CSV table of C-alpha atoms and ligand atoms in Angstrom, one decimal:
chain,number,residue,atom,x,y,z
C,1,MET,CA,42.1,-66.2,12.6
C,2,ALA,CA,44.3,-64.4,15.1
C,3,LYS,CA,44.0,-61.3,12.9
C,4,ASN,CA,40.2,-61.6,13.0
C,5,VAL,CA,40.1,-61.8,16.7
C,6,SER,CA,42.3,-58.7,17.1
C,7,LYS,CA,40.1,-56.8,14.7
C,8,LEU,CA,37.0,-57.9,16.6
C,9,ASN,CA,38.5,-56.5,19.8
C,10,SER,CA,40.1,-53.4,18.3
C,11,LYS,CA,40.0,-50.3,20.5
C,12,ILE,CA,36.9,-48.2,20.4
C,13,TRP,CA,37.6,-44.6,21.2
C,14,LEU,CA,35.4,-42.1,23.0
C,15,SER,CA,35.4,-39.6,20.1
C,16,ALA,CA,37.8,-40.1,17.3
C,17,PRO,CA,38.6,-37.7,14.4
C,18,HIS,CA,36.5,-38.4,11.3
C,19,MET,CA,37.9,-37.1,8.0
C,20,SER,CA,35.5,-36.6,5.2
C,21,GLY,CA,38.0,-37.1,2.4
C,22,HIS,CA,37.6,-33.5,1.3
C,23,GLU,CA,40.2,-32.0,3.6
C,24,GLU,CA,43.3,-32.9,1.5
C,25,LYS,CA,42.0,-30.9,-1.5
C,26,PHE,CA,42.2,-27.7,0.6
C,27,ILE,CA,45.6,-28.6,2.1
C,28,LYS,CA,47.0,-29.4,-1.3
C,29,GLU,CA,45.8,-26.0,-2.5
C,30,ALA,CA,47.7,-24.4,0.4
C,31,PHE,CA,50.8,-26.2,-0.7
C,32,ASN,CA,50.4,-25.4,-4.3
C,33,THR,CA,49.9,-21.7,-3.7
C,34,ASN,CA,52.5,-21.6,-0.8
C,35,TRP,CA,50.1,-20.3,1.8
C,36,ILE,CA,51.9,-22.0,4.6
C,37,ALA,CA,51.2,-19.4,7.3
C,38,PRO,CA,48.7,-18.4,9.9
C,39,LEU,CA,46.8,-16.5,7.2
C,40,GLY,CA,45.6,-17.2,3.7
C,41,PRO,CA,42.6,-18.3,1.6
C,42,ASN,CA,41.7,-21.4,3.8
C,43,VAL,CA,41.6,-19.2,7.0
C,44,ASN,CA,39.3,-16.8,5.2
C,45,GLY,CA,37.3,-19.6,3.6
C,46,PHE,CA,36.8,-21.5,6.9
C,47,GLU,CA,35.7,-18.3,8.6
C,48,LYS,CA,33.2,-17.7,5.8
C,49,ASP,CA,31.9,-21.3,6.1
C,50,LEU,CA,31.4,-20.9,9.8
C,51,GLU,CA,29.7,-17.5,9.4
C,52,SER,CA,27.1,-18.8,6.9
C,53,TYR,CA,26.5,-21.9,9.1
C,54,LEU,CA,26.0,-19.9,12.3
C,55,GLY,CA,23.7,-17.3,10.6
C,56,VAL,CA,23.2,-13.7,9.8
C,57,ASN,CA,25.0,-11.8,12.5
C,58,ALA,CA,27.9,-14.2,13.2
C,59,HIS,CA,31.4,-12.8,12.7
C,60,VAL,CA,34.1,-15.5,13.2
C,61,ALA,CA,37.8,-15.2,13.9
C,62,ALA,CA,39.7,-18.5,13.5
C,63,LEU,CA,42.3,-19.2,16.2
C,64,THR,CA,44.8,-21.7,17.4
C,65,THR,CA,42.5,-23.3,20.1
C,66,GLY,CA,39.2,-22.8,21.9
C,67,THR,CA,41.2,-22.0,25.0
C,68,ALA,CA,42.9,-19.1,23.2
C,69,ALA,CA,39.4,-17.9,22.1
C,70,ILE,CA,38.2,-17.8,25.7
C,71,HIS,CA,41.4,-15.9,26.7
C,72,LEU,CA,40.7,-13.3,24.0
C,73,ALA,CA,37.0,-13.1,24.8
C,74,LEU,CA,37.9,-12.2,28.4
C,75,LEU,CA,40.5,-9.6,27.2
C,76,LEU,CA,37.9,-8.1,24.9
C,77,LEU,CA,35.6,-7.7,27.9
C,78,ASN,CA,38.4,-5.9,29.7
C,79,VAL,CA,38.7,-8.5,32.4
C,80,THR,CA,41.8,-7.7,34.6
C,81,SER,CA,43.4,-9.0,37.7
C,82,LYS,CA,41.0,-6.9,39.8
C,83,ASP,CA,37.9,-8.7,38.4
C,84,GLU,CA,35.8,-11.7,39.3
C,85,VAL,CA,34.4,-13.9,36.5
C,86,ILE,CA,31.5,-16.3,37.1
C,87,CYS,CA,31.9,-19.7,35.5
C,88,GLN,CA,29.8,-22.9,35.3
C,89,THR,CA,31.5,-25.4,37.6
C,90,LYS,CA,30.5,-28.4,35.6
C,91,THR,CA,32.9,-28.1,32.6
C,92,PHE,CA,36.4,-28.9,31.4
C,93,ALA,CA,39.2,-26.9,32.9
C,94,ALA,CA,39.9,-25.0,29.6
C,95,SER,CA,36.7,-23.0,30.3
C,96,VAL,CA,38.2,-21.4,33.4
C,97,ASN,CA,42.0,-21.5,33.0
C,98,PRO,CA,42.0,-18.2,30.9
C,99,VAL,CA,40.4,-16.4,33.9
C,100,LEU,CA,43.6,-17.3,35.8
C,101,TYR,CA,45.8,-16.3,32.8
C,102,LEU,CA,44.5,-12.8,33.4
C,103,GLY,CA,45.0,-13.0,37.2
C,104,ALA,CA,41.3,-12.6,37.7
C,105,LYS,CA,39.2,-14.6,40.2
C,106,PRO,CA,36.8,-17.3,39.2
C,107,VAL,CA,33.5,-17.8,41.0
C,108,PHE,CA,31.8,-21.1,40.3
C,109,VAL,CA,28.1,-21.7,39.9
C,110,ASP,CA,26.4,-25.1,39.9
C,111,SER,CA,24.0,-26.7,37.4
C,112,GLU,CA,20.3,-27.4,37.0
C,113,THR,CA,19.1,-30.9,36.2
C,114,ASP,CA,17.3,-30.3,32.8
C,115,THR,CA,20.5,-29.6,30.8
C,116,TRP,CA,23.3,-30.0,33.3
C,117,ASN,CA,24.3,-26.4,32.5
C,118,MET,CA,24.4,-23.3,34.7
C,119,CYS,CA,21.4,-22.9,37.1
C,120,PRO,CA,19.8,-19.5,36.5
C,121,ILE,CA,18.5,-19.3,40.1
C,122,LEU,CA,21.9,-20.0,41.5
C,123,LEU,CA,23.5,-17.6,39.1
C,124,GLU,CA,21.3,-14.7,40.3
C,125,GLN,CA,22.0,-15.6,43.9
C,126,ALA,CA,25.7,-15.6,43.2
C,127,ILE,CA,25.6,-12.2,41.4
C,128,ASN,CA,23.7,-10.7,44.3
C,129,ASP,CA,26.1,-12.1,46.9
C,130,ARG,CA,29.2,-11.0,45.0
C,131,ILE,CA,27.7,-7.5,44.7
C,132,LYS,CA,26.9,-7.5,48.4
C,133,LYS,CA,30.5,-8.5,49.1
C,134,GLY,CA,31.6,-5.5,47.2
C,135,LYS,CA,32.2,-6.5,43.6
C,136,LYS,CA,30.0,-7.1,40.5
C,137,PRO,CA,31.3,-9.9,38.4
C,138,LYS,CA,32.8,-8.8,35.1
C,139,ALA,CA,31.6,-11.7,32.9
C,140,ILE,CA,29.6,-15.0,33.0
C,141,ILE,CA,31.1,-18.1,31.3
C,142,VAL,CA,28.3,-20.5,30.4
C,143,ILE,CA,28.8,-23.9,28.7
C,144,ASN,CA,26.7,-26.1,26.4
C,145,LEU,CA,27.8,-29.3,28.0
C,146,TYR,CA,28.2,-32.3,25.7
C,147,GLY,CA,26.3,-30.4,23.1
C,148,MET,CA,23.2,-29.7,25.2
C,149,PRO,CA,22.3,-25.9,25.0
C,150,HIS,CA,22.1,-24.1,28.3
C,151,LYS,CA,18.9,-22.3,29.4
C,152,VAL,CA,19.6,-19.4,27.0
C,153,ASN,CA,16.6,-17.2,27.8
C,154,GLU,CA,16.8,-17.5,31.5
C,155,ILE,CA,20.6,-16.9,31.6
C,156,LYS,CA,20.3,-14.0,29.1
C,157,ASN,CA,17.6,-12.3,31.2
C,158,ILE,CA,19.9,-12.3,34.2
C,159,SER,CA,22.8,-11.1,32.1
C,160,ASN,CA,20.6,-8.2,30.9
C,161,LYS,CA,19.2,-7.4,34.3
C,162,TYR,CA,22.6,-7.0,35.9
C,163,ASN,CA,24.4,-5.9,32.7
C,164,ILE,CA,27.0,-8.6,32.9
C,165,PRO,CA,28.1,-10.0,29.5
C,166,ILE,CA,28.0,-13.7,28.6
C,167,VAL,CA,30.9,-15.7,27.2
C,168,GLU,CA,29.3,-18.8,25.7
C,169,ASP,CA,31.7,-21.7,25.7
C,170,SER,CA,30.2,-23.7,22.8
C,171,ALA,CA,33.3,-25.8,22.3
C,172,GLU,CA,31.2,-29.0,22.4
C,173,ALA,CA,28.1,-27.7,20.8
C,174,LEU,CA,28.7,-26.7,17.1
C,175,GLY,CA,25.6,-27.9,15.3
C,176,SER,CA,23.3,-27.6,18.4
C,177,CYS,CA,20.3,-25.3,18.4
C,178,TYR,CA,18.1,-23.5,20.9
C,179,PHE,CA,14.7,-22.8,19.3
C,180,ASN,CA,16.2,-23.1,15.8
C,181,LYS,CA,19.0,-20.7,16.5
C,182,LYS,CA,22.6,-22.0,16.5
C,183,CYS,CA,24.7,-22.5,19.6
C,184,GLY,CA,27.8,-20.3,19.3
C,185,THR,CA,25.7,-17.2,18.8
C,186,PHE,CA,24.2,-16.7,22.3
C,187,GLY,CA,27.1,-14.9,24.0
C,188,LYS,CA,28.2,-11.4,23.8
C,189,LEU,CA,31.2,-13.5,22.6
C,190,SER,CA,31.0,-17.2,21.9
C,191,VAL,CA,33.7,-19.8,21.6
C,192,LEU,CA,34.1,-22.9,19.3
C,193,SER,CA,36.8,-25.6,19.4
C,194,PHE,CA,38.1,-27.9,16.7
C,195,ASN,CA,40.3,-30.0,18.9
C,196,GLY,CA,40.8,-33.6,17.8
C,197,ASN,CA,38.0,-35.0,19.9
C,198,LYS,CA,35.3,-32.4,19.0
C,199,ILE,CA,32.4,-32.9,16.5
C,200,ILE,CA,34.6,-31.5,13.7
C,201,THR,CA,38.3,-31.0,14.0
C,202,THR,CA,41.3,-29.2,12.5
C,203,SER,CA,43.5,-31.4,14.7
C,204,GLY,CA,43.8,-28.3,17.0
C,205,GLY,CA,41.9,-25.1,16.5
C,206,GLY,CA,39.2,-22.7,17.8
C,207,ALA,CA,37.2,-19.7,17.0
C,208,LEU,CA,35.8,-16.6,18.6
C,209,VAL,CA,32.3,-15.6,17.4
C,210,SER,CA,31.0,-12.0,17.8
C,211,ASN,CA,28.3,-10.0,16.3
C,212,SER,CA,30.3,-7.2,14.7
C,213,THR,CA,33.0,-6.8,12.1
C,214,GLU,CA,34.8,-4.4,14.6
C,215,THR,CA,35.1,-7.1,17.3
C,216,LYS,CA,36.3,-9.6,14.7
C,217,ALA,CA,38.9,-7.2,13.5
C,218,LYS,CA,40.0,-6.5,17.1
C,219,THR,CA,40.2,-10.3,17.8
C,220,ILE,CA,42.4,-10.8,14.8
C,221,PHE,CA,44.6,-7.8,15.8
C,222,LEU,CA,45.1,-9.3,19.3
C,223,ALA,CA,45.7,-12.8,17.9
C,224,THR,CA,48.5,-11.5,15.5
C,225,GLN,CA,50.7,-9.9,18.1
C,226,ALA,CA,48.8,-6.6,18.2
C,227,LYS,CA,51.0,-5.1,15.5
C,228,GLU,CA,49.9,-1.6,14.5
C,229,PRO,CA,49.2,-1.1,10.8
C,230,GLY,CA,52.2,-0.1,8.6
C,231,ILE,CA,55.5,-1.7,8.0
C,232,GLU,CA,57.1,-0.5,11.2
C,233,TYR,CA,56.9,-3.1,14.0
C,234,SER,CA,54.9,-0.8,16.3
C,235,HIS,CA,52.9,-2.0,19.3
C,236,LYS,CA,50.7,-0.1,21.7
C,237,VAL,CA,49.2,-3.1,23.5
C,238,ILE,CA,50.2,-6.6,24.5
C,239,GLY,CA,49.4,-9.1,21.7
C,240,TYR,CA,49.2,-12.9,21.3
C,241,ASN,CA,50.1,-15.4,18.6
C,242,TYR,CA,46.8,-17.1,18.4
C,243,ARG,CA,45.8,-17.1,14.7
C,244,MET,CA,44.9,-20.4,13.0
C,245,SER,CA,47.3,-21.9,10.4
C,246,ASN,CA,46.1,-21.9,6.8
C,247,ILE,CA,46.9,-25.6,6.6
C,248,LEU,CA,44.7,-26.5,9.5
C,249,ALA,CA,41.9,-24.2,8.2
C,250,GLY,CA,42.0,-26.4,5.1
C,251,ILE,CA,41.1,-29.4,7.2
C,252,GLY,CA,38.3,-27.2,8.7
C,253,ARG,CA,36.9,-26.4,5.3
C,254,GLY,CA,36.7,-30.1,4.4
C,255,GLN,CA,35.0,-30.8,7.7
C,256,MET,CA,32.4,-28.1,7.3
C,257,GLU,CA,31.1,-29.9,4.2
C,258,VAL,CA,30.0,-32.8,6.4
C,259,LEU,CA,29.2,-31.1,9.7
C,260,ASP,CA,25.4,-31.6,9.5
C,261,ASN,CA,25.9,-35.2,8.5
C,262,TYR,CA,28.1,-35.7,11.6
C,263,VAL,CA,25.5,-34.1,13.8
C,264,ALA,CA,22.9,-36.6,12.4
C,265,LEU,CA,25.3,-39.5,13.0
C,266,ARG,CA,26.1,-38.6,16.6
C,267,ARG,CA,22.4,-38.2,17.2
C,268,LYS,CA,21.8,-41.6,15.7
C,269,ASN,CA,24.4,-43.0,18.2
C,270,TYR,CA,22.4,-41.5,21.0
C,271,SER,CA,19.1,-43.0,19.7
C,272,TYR,CA,20.8,-46.4,19.4
C,273,TYR,CA,22.0,-46.3,23.0
C,274,LEU,CA,18.6,-45.0,24.2
C,275,ASN,CA,16.6,-47.7,22.4
C,276,GLU,CA,18.9,-50.5,23.6
C,277,LEU,CA,19.4,-49.4,27.2
C,278,GLU,CA,16.4,-47.3,28.3
C,279,SER,CA,14.6,-50.4,29.7
C,280,ILE,CA,17.4,-50.9,32.3
C,281,LYS,CA,16.1,-49.0,35.3
C,282,ASP,CA,19.5,-48.0,36.6
C,283,ILE,CA,20.4,-46.1,33.4
C,284,ASN,CA,19.1,-42.6,32.7
C,285,PHE,CA,19.5,-40.4,29.7
C,286,LEU,CA,19.5,-36.6,29.4
C,287,ILE,CA,16.4,-35.9,27.3
C,288,GLU,CA,16.2,-32.7,25.2
C,289,PRO,CA,13.8,-30.2,26.7
C,290,GLU,CA,11.3,-28.7,24.2
C,291,GLY,CA,13.0,-26.4,21.7
C,292,PHE,CA,16.5,-27.8,22.6
C,293,PHE,CA,18.5,-29.6,19.9
C,294,SER,CA,21.7,-31.2,21.0
C,295,ASN,CA,24.4,-32.3,18.6
C,296,ARG,CA,24.9,-35.2,21.0
C,297,TRP,CA,28.7,-34.7,20.9
C,298,LEU,CA,28.9,-37.3,23.6
C,299,THR,CA,26.2,-39.6,24.8
C,300,CYS,CA,26.2,-39.7,28.6
C,301,ILE,CA,24.3,-42.1,30.8
C,302,LYS,CA,23.5,-41.5,34.4
C,303,LEU,CA,23.7,-44.6,36.7
C,304,SER,CA,21.9,-45.1,40.0
C,305,THR,CA,25.1,-45.2,41.9
C,306,LYS,CA,28.8,-44.1,41.7
C,307,GLN,CA,29.8,-47.7,42.1
C,308,MET,CA,27.9,-48.7,38.9
C,309,ARG,CA,29.6,-45.9,37.0
C,310,GLU,CA,33.1,-47.1,38.3
C,311,ASP,CA,32.4,-50.7,37.5
C,312,LEU,CA,31.0,-50.1,34.1
C,313,ILE,CA,34.0,-47.9,33.0
C,314,LYS,CA,36.3,-50.6,34.2
C,315,LEU,CA,34.4,-53.3,32.5
C,316,LEU,CA,34.3,-51.5,29.2
C,317,GLN,CA,38.0,-50.8,29.5
C,318,GLU,CA,38.6,-54.5,29.9
C,319,HIS,CA,36.8,-54.9,26.5
C,320,ASN,CA,39.1,-52.3,24.9
C,321,ILE,CA,36.3,-49.7,24.9
C,322,GLU,CA,37.1,-46.2,26.1
C,323,ALA,CA,34.5,-44.7,28.4
C,324,ARG,CA,35.0,-41.8,30.8
C,325,PRO,CA,33.5,-40.1,33.8
C,326,SER,CA,31.9,-36.8,33.0
C,327,TRP,CA,33.9,-33.6,33.6
C,328,LYS,CA,35.0,-33.3,37.3
C,329,PRO,CA,33.4,-30.0,38.5
C,330,MET,CA,35.9,-27.1,38.9
C,331,HIS,CA,35.0,-26.5,42.6
C,332,LEU,CA,36.3,-30.0,43.3
C,333,GLN,CA,39.6,-29.4,41.6
C,334,PRO,CA,42.6,-29.0,43.9
C,335,VAL,CA,43.8,-26.1,41.8
C,336,PHE,CA,40.5,-24.1,42.1
C,337,LYS,CA,39.3,-25.2,45.5
C,338,GLU,CA,40.1,-21.9,47.2
C,339,TYR,CA,37.7,-19.9,45.0
C,340,PRO,CA,34.1,-19.1,45.9
C,341,SER,CA,31.4,-21.4,44.6
C,342,TYR,CA,27.6,-21.4,44.7
C,343,LEU,CA,26.4,-25.0,45.0
C,344,ASN,CA,23.3,-27.1,45.0
C,345,GLY,CA,24.8,-30.6,44.7
C,346,VAL,CA,23.7,-31.2,41.1
C,347,SER,CA,27.1,-31.1,39.4
C,348,GLU,CA,28.6,-33.4,42.0
C,349,ASP,CA,25.7,-35.8,41.7
C,350,ILE,CA,26.1,-35.9,37.9
C,351,TYR,CA,29.9,-36.2,38.2
C,352,ASN,CA,29.6,-39.2,40.6
C,353,LYS,CA,27.0,-41.1,38.6
C,354,THR,CA,27.5,-40.2,35.0
C,355,MET,CA,29.7,-41.6,32.2
C,356,CYS,CA,30.4,-40.7,28.6
C,357,LEU,CA,30.0,-43.5,26.0
C,358,PRO,CA,31.9,-43.8,22.7
C,359,SER,CA,30.1,-41.3,20.5
C,360,GLY,CA,32.2,-40.7,17.3
C,361,SER,CA,30.5,-40.1,14.0
C,362,ASN,CA,32.6,-43.0,12.6
C,363,LEU,CA,31.5,-45.7,14.9
C,364,SER,CA,30.3,-48.8,13.1
C,365,LYS,CA,27.1,-50.7,13.9
C,366,ASN,CA,29.3,-53.6,15.1
C,367,GLU,CA,31.1,-51.4,17.5
C,368,LEU,CA,27.9,-49.9,18.9
C,369,ASN,CA,26.6,-53.4,19.3
C,370,ARG,CA,29.8,-54.5,21.1
C,371,ILE,CA,29.5,-51.6,23.6
C,372,VAL,CA,25.8,-52.2,24.3
C,373,LYS,CA,26.4,-55.9,24.9
C,374,VAL,CA,29.0,-55.2,27.6
C,375,ILE,CA,26.7,-52.8,29.4
C,376,LYS,CA,23.7,-55.2,29.2
C,377,ALA,CA,25.8,-58.1,30.5
C,378,TYR,CA,26.7,-56.0,33.6
C,379,PHE,CA,23.0,-55.6,34.5
C,380,GLU,CA,22.0,-59.2,33.8
F,401,PLP,C1,37.5,-28.7,24.3
F,401,PLP,C2,36.9,-27.7,25.2
F,401,PLP,C3,37.6,-26.4,25.4
F,401,PLP,C4,38.9,-26.1,24.9
F,401,PLP,O1,39.1,-26.2,23.5
F,401,PLP,P1,40.6,-26.4,22.9
F,401,PLP,O2,40.4,-26.1,21.5
F,401,PLP,O3,40.9,-27.8,23.2
F,401,PLP,O4,41.5,-25.4,23.6
F,401,PLP,C5,36.9,-25.5,26.2
F,401,PLP,N1,35.8,-25.8,26.8
F,401,PLP,C6,35.2,-26.9,26.7
F,401,PLP,C7,33.9,-27.1,27.4
F,401,PLP,C8,35.7,-28.0,25.9
F,401,PLP,O5,35.1,-29.2,25.9
């Protein structure tokens, strides 16, 4: 009996890893063939899987983390300590930390309300103001927050108009599409993450996506200590040790077999929450604009007040259910507060009133029901 009770109240996580059962086959292969290194058949195979998933022009380099991929993306765009880089303020700190690794200066831009991603109008204002102040930004880091694609065409038009390349941080959006084209292909360079909490995971991992074999080769060169060809240990530039392990890539190959199924399951979670909760007038959902397809990595709800958001997270916690506020905007972070930002209040409003609900592809019907019950009880 006591056992049953503890099971009934077992912890529900925000976004737990979900193994398909196919991963160990690839890991075993790595052991059997002794490819225990940051190179090998699984790394090549995982890259090939991602390339065929993303589409024709995608060239993928598998790396240790998504953060490493952003770091290399900025290096490939020649960002130096003299440069400014525009970054969406509504994101996780990993999107912008690499700007600081390079000693460059981040400039933050607020969101629009349709997708919660970078506001195109504010982006153009920011660019013009930075140019007026003496410096054209070197790159634009745009996010697909919680799996929702950014306004690709609008942002791309501005990028083209001012000739500033886009780094698309698609860490949360593998499997999402914008008018049938996959997220992770919209930047001059795009970034994926396979961290433990993402839609598919290699426990830790990332990838840099470009549109040429040359850029892929250059990424791999930088990620393997920038060692010149040949047996001499010869180096002409500074390198990094960012290549993905062949063991972890084996997990990735197993995960790629079920990615589309996981997208469907996360979208099903969203639909369940929507059906159960949309009649509560204090709860709002982020609807997909036409042509936008979100992997619904995390389902977020926007409450009418900050108090409700705080109460609900606490209440869920008391029921052993993990829920979180949405990412705290970068311009509100103590570590970034000295940098320029172009604001309209949208990201702060979302941050104050929004929470992320458990969204894993391995949530059971019972668990979803438990979550919804707690939320409904609060509003009764
Ligand atoms: C997870 C995440 C990253 C970082 O990826 P890691 O693989 O954990 O380094 C970057 N940006 C966003 C928006 C993320 O959610």
